Coordinates of C-alpha atoms in Angstrom, one line a residue:
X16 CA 112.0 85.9 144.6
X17 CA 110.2 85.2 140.8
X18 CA 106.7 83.6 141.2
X19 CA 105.4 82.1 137.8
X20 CA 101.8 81.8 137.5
X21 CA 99.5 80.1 134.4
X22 CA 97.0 82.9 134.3
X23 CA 93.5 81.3 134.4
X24 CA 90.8 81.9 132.0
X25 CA 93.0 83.1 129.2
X26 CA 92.3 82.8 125.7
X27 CA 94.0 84.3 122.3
X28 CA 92.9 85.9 118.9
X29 CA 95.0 86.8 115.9
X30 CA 93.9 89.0 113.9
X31 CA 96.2 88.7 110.7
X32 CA 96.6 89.9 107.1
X33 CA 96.8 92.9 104.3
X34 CA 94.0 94.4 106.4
X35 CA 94.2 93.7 109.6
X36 CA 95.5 97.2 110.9
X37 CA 92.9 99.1 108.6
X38 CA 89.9 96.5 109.3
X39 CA 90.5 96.2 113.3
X40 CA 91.2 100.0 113.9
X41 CA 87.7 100.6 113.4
X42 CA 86.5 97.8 116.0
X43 CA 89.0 98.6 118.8
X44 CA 89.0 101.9 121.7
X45 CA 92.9 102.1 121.1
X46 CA 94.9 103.0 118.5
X47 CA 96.9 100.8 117.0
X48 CA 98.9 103.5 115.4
X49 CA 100.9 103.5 118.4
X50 CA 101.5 99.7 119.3
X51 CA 105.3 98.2 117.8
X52 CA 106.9 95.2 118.2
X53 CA 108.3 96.5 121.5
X54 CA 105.1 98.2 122.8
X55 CA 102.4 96.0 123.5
X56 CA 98.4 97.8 124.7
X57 CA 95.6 97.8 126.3
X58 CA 92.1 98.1 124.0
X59 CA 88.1 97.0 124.2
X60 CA 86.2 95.8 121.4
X61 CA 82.2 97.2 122.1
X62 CA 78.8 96.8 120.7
X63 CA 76.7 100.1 119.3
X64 CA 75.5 101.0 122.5
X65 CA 79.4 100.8 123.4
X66 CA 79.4 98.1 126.3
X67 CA 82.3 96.5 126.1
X68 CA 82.1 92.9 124.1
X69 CA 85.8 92.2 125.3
X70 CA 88.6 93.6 126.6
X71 CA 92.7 92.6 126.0
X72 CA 96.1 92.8 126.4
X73 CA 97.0 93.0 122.2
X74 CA 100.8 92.5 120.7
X75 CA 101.8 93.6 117.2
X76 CA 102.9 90.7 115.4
X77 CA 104.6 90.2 112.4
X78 CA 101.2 90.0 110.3
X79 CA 98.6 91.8 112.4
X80 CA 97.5 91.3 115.8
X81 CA 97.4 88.7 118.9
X82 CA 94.3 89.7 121.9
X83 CA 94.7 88.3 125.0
X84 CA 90.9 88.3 126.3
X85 CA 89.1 85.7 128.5
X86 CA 88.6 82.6 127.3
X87 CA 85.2 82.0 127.2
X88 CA 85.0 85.2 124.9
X89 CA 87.3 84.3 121.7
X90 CA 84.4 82.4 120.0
X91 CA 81.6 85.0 120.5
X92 CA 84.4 87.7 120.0
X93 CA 85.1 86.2 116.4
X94 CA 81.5 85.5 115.4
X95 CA 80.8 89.6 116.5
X96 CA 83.6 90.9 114.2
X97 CA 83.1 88.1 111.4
X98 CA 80.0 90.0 110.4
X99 CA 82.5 93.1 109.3
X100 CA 85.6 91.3 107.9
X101 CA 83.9 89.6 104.8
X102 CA 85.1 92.4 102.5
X103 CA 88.8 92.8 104.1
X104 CA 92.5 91.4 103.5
X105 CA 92.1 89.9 107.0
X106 CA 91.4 86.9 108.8
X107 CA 90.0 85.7 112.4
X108 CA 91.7 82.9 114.2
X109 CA 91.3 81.7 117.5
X110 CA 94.8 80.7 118.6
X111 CA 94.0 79.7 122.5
X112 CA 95.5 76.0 121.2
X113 CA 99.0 77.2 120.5
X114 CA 100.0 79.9 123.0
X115 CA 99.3 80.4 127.3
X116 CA 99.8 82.8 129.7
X117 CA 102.3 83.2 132.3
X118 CA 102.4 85.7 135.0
X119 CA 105.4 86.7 136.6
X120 CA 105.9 88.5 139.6
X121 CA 109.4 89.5 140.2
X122 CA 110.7 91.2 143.5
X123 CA 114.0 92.0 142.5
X124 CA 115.0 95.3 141.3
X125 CA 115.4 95.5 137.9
X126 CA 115.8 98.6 135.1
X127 CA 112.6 101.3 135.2
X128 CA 110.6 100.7 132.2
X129 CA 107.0 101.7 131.4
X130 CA 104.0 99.4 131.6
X131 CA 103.2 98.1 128.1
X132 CA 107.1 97.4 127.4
X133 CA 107.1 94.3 125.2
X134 CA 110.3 92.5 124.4
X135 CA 109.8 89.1 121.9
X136 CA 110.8 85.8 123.0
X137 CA 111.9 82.7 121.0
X138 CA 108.3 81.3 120.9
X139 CA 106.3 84.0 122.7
X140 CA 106.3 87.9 124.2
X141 CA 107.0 89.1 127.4
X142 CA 104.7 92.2 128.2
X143 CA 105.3 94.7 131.2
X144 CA 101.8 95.0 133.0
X145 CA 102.7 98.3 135.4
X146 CA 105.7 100.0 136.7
X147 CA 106.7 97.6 138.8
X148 CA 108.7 94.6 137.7
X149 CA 105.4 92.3 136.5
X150 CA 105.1 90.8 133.7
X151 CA 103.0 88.9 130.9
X152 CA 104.6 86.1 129.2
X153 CA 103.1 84.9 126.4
X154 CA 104.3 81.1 124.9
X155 CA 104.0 78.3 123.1
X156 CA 105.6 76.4 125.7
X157 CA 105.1 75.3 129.5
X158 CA 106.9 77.3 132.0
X159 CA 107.7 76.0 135.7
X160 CA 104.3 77.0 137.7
X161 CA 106.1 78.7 141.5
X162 CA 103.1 80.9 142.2
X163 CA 99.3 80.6 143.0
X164 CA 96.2 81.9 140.8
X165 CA 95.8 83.9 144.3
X166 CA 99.1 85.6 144.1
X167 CA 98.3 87.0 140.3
X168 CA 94.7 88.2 141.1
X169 CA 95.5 89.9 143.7
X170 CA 98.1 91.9 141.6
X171 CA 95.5 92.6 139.2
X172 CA 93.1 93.8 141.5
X173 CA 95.6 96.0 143.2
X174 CA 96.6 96.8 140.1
X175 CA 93.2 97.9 139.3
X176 CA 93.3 95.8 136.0
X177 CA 89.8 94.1 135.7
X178 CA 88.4 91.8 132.4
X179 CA 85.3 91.3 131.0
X180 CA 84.0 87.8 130.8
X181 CA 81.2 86.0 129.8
X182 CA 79.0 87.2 132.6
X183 CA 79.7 90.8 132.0
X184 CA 80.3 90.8 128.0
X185 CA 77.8 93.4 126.6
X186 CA 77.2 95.7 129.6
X187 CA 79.9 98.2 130.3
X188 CA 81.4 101.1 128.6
X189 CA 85.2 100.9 128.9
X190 CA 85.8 103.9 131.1
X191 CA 83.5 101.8 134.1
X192 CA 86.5 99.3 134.0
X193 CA 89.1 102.2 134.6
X194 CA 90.2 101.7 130.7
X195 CA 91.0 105.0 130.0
X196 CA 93.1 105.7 132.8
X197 CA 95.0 102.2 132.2
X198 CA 95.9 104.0 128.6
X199 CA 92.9 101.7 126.3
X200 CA 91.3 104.3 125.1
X201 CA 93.0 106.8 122.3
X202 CA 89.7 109.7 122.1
X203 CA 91.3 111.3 119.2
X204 CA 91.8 108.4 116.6
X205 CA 89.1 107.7 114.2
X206 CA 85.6 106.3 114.5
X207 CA 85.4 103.0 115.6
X208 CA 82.0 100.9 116.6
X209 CA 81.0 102.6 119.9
X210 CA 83.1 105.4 119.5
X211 CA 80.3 108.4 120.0
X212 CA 78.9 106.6 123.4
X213 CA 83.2 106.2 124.7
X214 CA 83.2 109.8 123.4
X215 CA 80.3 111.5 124.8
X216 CA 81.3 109.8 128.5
X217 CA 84.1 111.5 128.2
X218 CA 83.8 115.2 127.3
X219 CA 79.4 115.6 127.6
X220 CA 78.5 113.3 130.2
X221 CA 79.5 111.8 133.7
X222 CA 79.8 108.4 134.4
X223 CA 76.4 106.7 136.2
X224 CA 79.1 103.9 137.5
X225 CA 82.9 103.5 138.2
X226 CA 85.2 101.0 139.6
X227 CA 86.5 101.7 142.7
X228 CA 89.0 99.1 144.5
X229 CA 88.0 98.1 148.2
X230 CA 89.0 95.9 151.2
X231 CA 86.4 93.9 152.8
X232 CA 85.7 90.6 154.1
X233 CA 82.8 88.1 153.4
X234 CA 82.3 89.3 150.1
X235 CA 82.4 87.2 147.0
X236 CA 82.5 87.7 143.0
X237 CA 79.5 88.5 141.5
X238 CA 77.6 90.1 144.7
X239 CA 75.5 92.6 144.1
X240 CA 75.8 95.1 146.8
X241 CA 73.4 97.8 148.4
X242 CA 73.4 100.9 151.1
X243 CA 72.7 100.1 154.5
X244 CA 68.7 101.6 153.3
X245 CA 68.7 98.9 150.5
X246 CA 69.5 101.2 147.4
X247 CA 71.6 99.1 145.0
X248 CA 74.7 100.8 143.9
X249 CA 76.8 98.1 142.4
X250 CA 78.4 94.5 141.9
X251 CA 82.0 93.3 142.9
X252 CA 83.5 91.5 139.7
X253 CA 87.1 90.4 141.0
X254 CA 88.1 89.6 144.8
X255 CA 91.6 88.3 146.0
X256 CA 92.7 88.0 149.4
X257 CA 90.1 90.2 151.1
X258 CA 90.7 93.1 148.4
X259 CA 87.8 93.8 145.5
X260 CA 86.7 95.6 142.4
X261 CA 83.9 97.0 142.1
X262 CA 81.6 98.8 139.6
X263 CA 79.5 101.1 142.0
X264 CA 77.3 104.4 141.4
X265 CA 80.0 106.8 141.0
X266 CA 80.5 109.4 144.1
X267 CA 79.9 106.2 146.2
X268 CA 80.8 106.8 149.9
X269 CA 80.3 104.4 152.3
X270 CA 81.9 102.4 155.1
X271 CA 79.7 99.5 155.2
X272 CA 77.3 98.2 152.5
X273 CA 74.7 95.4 152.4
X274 CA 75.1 91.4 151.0
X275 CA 72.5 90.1 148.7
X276 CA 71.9 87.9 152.0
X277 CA 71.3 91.0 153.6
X278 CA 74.4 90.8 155.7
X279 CA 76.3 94.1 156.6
X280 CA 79.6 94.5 155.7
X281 CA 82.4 97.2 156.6
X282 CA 84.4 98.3 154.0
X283 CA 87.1 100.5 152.6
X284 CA 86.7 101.9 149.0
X285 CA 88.7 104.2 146.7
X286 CA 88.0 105.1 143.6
X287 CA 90.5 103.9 141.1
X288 CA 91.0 106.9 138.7

């Protein structure tokens, strides 16, 4: 059975022209180099500090570039990057008017192909989220809605595929959100803004906080959770159907942790990469 879902909270940015490869290489953790028309990516735009302003799904198009991000981050997104396109071949353009996105979730067996395949439609792209037979489409029309917002979160948290939205725009590197091991971060391409903070995670450091993916009831989005002594160690940013993600203290080990209401809860956690 297909389920089609409208993926809530979606919003689109083209980034077009001469330019536009040379201008938003140096603003992006992937590398663009390797995107075509029939392999779409996975990429972060950050701040100095490298905290992550956005993150998105991004397509090659004919011109440039379309960035699926949230949508409450497509305005603040363009204003950020406007500062640094004054003196390129390239333009900004919010484009959540003309095209939505579909999830699909298909249960039938169909041909093995890699996550990131990307095939163009008549008015749109359908994108390959994982292994599995999941998919993105992005259109300029309406598709026939069989599916619940429920049904495509929880494939994205199990999926371990988590966005950054307006509540957590500007405060965490890319690797906390798992983006490296999704494949949205190319270490050796050039610089880019943030690249020595991405960088030194990587090879000098370790991470203070990861996400880890965990099953647990009573817990909502945006709790900040603590050890059974009261030690903070993180906050769950996504929650379907009793799973979570969660950015926690890295090495985080516990079976039960603490509600901001000061309610216990058991959990489950794993690390995602």
């Amino acid at each position: 059975m297909t389920h089609v879902i409208q993926i809530p909270d979606t919003g689109f940015v083209a980034v077009t022209g001469k330019d536009a490869l040379k201008f938003l290489q140096g603003y992006t953790t992937c590398d663009l180099n390797d995107l075509t028309p029939s392999l779409a990516g996975l990429g972060a735009t950050c701040n100095l500090q490298g905290r992550m302003l956005a993150n998105y799904r991004i397509v090659r198009i004919e011109d440039g570039y379309l960035l699926r991000m949230h949508a409450r981050l497509t305005e603040p997104f363009i204003s950020f990057l406007s500062k640094y396109i004054v003196f390129s071949k390239a333009k900004l353009e919010d484009c959540s008017d003309r095209y939505k996105a579909w999830g699909v979730i298909d249960d039938q067996e169909q041909p093995p192909a890699p996550a990131g395949s990307c095939e163009a439609l008549d008015d749109g792209w359908r994108i390959r989220i994982s292994d599995k037979p999941n998919f993105e489409i992005w259109s300029e029309k309406d598709l026939t809605v069989t599916g619940t917002d429920l049904q495509w979160q929880a494939l994205e948290v199990a999926e371990g595929i988590l966005w950054v939205n307006n509540e957590t725009t500007e405060t965490y590197i890319p690797q906390m959100f798992n983006l490296h091991g999704l494949g949205g971060i190319a270490f050796d391409k050039g610089c880019y803004l943030g690249q020595e903070i991405v960088a030194r995670m990587q090879y000098r450091g370790e991470l203070s906080r990861k996400l880890y993916r965990g099953s647990g009831a009573d817990l909502q989005t945006g709790d900040e959770l603590s050890t059974p002594e009261g030690k903070a160690i993180g906050q769950v940013l996504a929650i379907a159907g009793g799973q979570f993600l969660a950015v926690l203290q890295s090495k985080t080990e516990l079976s039960e942790v603490t509600t901001p209401g000061g309610k216990s809860v058991a959990v489950s956690l794993a690390q995602t990469a």
